[in-house]
GROMACS .gro file of C-alpha atoms in nm:
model
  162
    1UNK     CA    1  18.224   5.439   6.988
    2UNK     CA    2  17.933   5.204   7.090
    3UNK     CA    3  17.950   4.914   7.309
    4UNK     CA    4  17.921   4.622   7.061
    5UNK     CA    5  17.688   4.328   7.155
    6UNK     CA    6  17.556   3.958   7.078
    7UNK     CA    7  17.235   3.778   7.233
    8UNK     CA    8  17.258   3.412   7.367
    9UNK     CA    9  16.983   3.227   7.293
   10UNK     CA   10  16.883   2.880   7.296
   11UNK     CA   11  16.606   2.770   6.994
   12UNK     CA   12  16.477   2.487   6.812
   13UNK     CA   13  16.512   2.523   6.465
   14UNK     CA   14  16.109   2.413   6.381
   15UNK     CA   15  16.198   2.302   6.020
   16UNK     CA   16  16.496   2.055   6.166
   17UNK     CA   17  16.294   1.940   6.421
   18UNK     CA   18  16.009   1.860   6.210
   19UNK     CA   19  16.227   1.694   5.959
   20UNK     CA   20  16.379   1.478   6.260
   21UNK     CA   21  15.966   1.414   6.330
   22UNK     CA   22  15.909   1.271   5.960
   23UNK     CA   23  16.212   1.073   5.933
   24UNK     CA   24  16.126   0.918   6.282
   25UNK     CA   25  15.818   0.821   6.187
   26UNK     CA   26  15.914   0.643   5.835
   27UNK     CA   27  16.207   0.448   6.002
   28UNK     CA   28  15.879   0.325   6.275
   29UNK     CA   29  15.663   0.221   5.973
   30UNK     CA   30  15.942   0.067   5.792
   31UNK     CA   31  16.173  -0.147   6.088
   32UNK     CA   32  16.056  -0.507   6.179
   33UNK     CA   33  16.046  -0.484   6.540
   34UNK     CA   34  15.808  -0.210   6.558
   35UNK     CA   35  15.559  -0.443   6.343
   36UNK     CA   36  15.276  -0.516   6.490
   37UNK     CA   37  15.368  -0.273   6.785
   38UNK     CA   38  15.114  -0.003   6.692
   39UNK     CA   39  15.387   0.279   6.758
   40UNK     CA   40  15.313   0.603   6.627
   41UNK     CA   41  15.454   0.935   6.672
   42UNK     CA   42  15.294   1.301   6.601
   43UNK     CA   43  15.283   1.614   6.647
   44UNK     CA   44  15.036   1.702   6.899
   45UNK     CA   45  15.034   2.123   6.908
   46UNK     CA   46  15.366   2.228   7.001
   47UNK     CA   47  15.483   1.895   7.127
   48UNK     CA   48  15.553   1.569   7.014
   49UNK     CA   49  15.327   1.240   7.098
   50UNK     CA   50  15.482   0.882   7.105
   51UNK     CA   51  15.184   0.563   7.135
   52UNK     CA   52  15.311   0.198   7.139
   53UNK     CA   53  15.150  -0.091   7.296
   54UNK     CA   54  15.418  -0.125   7.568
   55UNK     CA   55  15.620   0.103   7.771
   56UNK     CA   56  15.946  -0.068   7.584
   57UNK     CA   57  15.839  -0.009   7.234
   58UNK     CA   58  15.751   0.366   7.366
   59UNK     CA   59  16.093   0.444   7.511
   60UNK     CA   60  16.263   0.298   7.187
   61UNK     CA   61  16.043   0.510   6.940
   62UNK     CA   62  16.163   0.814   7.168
   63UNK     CA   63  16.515   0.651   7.139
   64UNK     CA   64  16.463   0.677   6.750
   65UNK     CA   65  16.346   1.047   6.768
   66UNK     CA   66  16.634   1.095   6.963
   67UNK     CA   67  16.890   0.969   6.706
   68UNK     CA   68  16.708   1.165   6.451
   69UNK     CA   69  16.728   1.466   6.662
   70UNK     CA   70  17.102   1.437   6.699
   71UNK     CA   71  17.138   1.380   6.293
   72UNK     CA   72  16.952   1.714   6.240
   73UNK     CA   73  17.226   1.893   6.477
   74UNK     CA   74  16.934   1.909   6.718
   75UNK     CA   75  17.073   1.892   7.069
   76UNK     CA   76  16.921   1.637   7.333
   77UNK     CA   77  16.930   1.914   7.539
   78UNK     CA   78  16.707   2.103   7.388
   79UNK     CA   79  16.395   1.766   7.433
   80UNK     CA   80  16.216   1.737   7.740
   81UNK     CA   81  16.082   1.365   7.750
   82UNK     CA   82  15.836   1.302   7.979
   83UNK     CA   83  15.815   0.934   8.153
   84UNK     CA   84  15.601   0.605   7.979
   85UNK     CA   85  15.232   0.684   8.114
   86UNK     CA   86  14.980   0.448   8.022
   87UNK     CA   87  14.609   0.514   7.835
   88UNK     CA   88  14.392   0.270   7.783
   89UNK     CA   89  14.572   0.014   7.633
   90UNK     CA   90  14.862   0.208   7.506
   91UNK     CA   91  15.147   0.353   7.627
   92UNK     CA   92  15.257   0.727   7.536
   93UNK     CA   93  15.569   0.992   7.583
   94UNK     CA   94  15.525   1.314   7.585
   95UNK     CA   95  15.792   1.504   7.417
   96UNK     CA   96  15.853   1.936   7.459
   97UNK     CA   97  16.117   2.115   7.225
   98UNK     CA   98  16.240   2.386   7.475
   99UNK     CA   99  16.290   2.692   7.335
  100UNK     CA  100  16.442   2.983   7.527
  101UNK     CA  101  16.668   3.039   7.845
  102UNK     CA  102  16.477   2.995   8.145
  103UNK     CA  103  16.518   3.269   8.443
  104UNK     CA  104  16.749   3.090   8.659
  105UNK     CA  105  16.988   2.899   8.352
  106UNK     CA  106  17.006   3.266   8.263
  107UNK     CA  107  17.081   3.374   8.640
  108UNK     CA  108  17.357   3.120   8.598
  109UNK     CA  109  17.497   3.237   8.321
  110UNK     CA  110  17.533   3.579   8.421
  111UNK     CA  111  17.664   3.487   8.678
  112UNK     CA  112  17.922   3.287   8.540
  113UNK     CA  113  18.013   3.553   8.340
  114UNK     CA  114  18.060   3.814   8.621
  115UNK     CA  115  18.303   3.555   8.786
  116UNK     CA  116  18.510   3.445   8.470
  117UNK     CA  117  18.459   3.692   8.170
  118UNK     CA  118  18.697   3.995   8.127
  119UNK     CA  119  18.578   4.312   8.339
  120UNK     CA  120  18.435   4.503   8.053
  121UNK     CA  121  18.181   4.276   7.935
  122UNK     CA  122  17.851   4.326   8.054
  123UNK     CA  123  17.531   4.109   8.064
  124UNK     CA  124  17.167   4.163   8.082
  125UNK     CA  125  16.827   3.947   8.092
  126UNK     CA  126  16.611   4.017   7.818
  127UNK     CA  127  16.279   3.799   7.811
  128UNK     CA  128  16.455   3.454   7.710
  129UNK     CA  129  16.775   3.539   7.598
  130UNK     CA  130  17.089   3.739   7.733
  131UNK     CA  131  17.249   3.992   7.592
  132UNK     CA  132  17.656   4.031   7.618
  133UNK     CA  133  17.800   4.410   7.568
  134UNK     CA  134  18.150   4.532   7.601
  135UNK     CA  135  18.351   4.812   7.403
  136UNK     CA  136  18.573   4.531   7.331
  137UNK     CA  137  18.504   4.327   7.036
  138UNK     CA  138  18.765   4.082   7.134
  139UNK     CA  139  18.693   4.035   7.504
  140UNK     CA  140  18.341   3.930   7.341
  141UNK     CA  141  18.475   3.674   7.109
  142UNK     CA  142  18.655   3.566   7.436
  143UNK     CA  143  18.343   3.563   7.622
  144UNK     CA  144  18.157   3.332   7.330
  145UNK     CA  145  18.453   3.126   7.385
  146UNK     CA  146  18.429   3.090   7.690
  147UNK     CA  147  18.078   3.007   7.704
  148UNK     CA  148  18.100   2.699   7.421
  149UNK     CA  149  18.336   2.560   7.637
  150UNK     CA  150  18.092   2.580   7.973
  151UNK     CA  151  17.810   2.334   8.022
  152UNK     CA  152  17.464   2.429   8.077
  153UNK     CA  153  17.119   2.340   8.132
  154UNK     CA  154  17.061   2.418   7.751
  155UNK     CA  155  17.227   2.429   7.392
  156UNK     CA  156  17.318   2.779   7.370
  157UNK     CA  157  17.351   2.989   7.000
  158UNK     CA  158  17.536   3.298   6.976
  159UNK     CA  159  17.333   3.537   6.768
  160UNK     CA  160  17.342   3.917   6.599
  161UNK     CA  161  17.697   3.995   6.705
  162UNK     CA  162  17.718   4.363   6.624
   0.00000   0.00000   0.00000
């Protein structure tokens, strides 16, 4: 019989993150306190753009992309906020979605494996994600387990368990 396998992987859904993106930006237009502010926020490419006239107003429109985030079962882990910088006479945040397990997160969590998953389970780096294998379908329902309840540098999915 084949070894059976799943990939860990770590991705933005683009559609939920978007959707956190909109509703940010109509809760800006709408509160008071942002009146008069001239806080925006946008995509800019891949990543997200925050303006305000001060570095306060910046860091709360990033504060309401972050609740947004977390409503769309986006985790924080998965934004990269850059500091306040300012531009002219505006202040902006950069924001990246990260997407992907870097080389040494993954490092890490092979190695965590090696030192706390059952003997037959195997792991491998493939691009940005890892893939699990062991003859054992059990022992890699453990492993999953095992992993959900370990913190790491980044949300981690469990995907195409076969």
């Amino acid at each position: 019989m084949a070894d059976s396998s799943f990939d860990v992987v770590s991705k933005v859904d683009k559609m939920e993150a978007e959707n956190a993106l909109n509703q940010a930006a109509k809760e800006i237009e709408q509160r008071y306190d942002f009146k008069g502010a001239d806080a925006s926020i946008a995509f800019s490419g891949e990543d997200v753009l925050i303006k305000a006239n001060s570095e306060e107003r910046a860091k709360a429109v990033l504060d309401v992309l972050q609740s947004k985030a977390i409503k769309r079962n986006i985790s924080l882990k998965s934004l990269d906020a850059g500091d306040p910088y300012p531009s002219g006479k505006e202040y902006r945040i950069e924001v990246k979605f990260k997407n992907g397990i870097e080389q040494d997160v993954a490092k890490k969590i092979g190695a965590f494996l090696r030192a706390n998953a059952p003997k037959s389970v195997k792991n491998q780096i493939q691009g940005d994600e890892l893939r699990v294998s062991s003859k054992s379908r059990d022992d890699l329902q453990n492993t999953i387990q095992l992993l959900k309840g370990e913190e790491f540098d980044v949300p981690l999915q469990f995907i195409n368990f076969r």
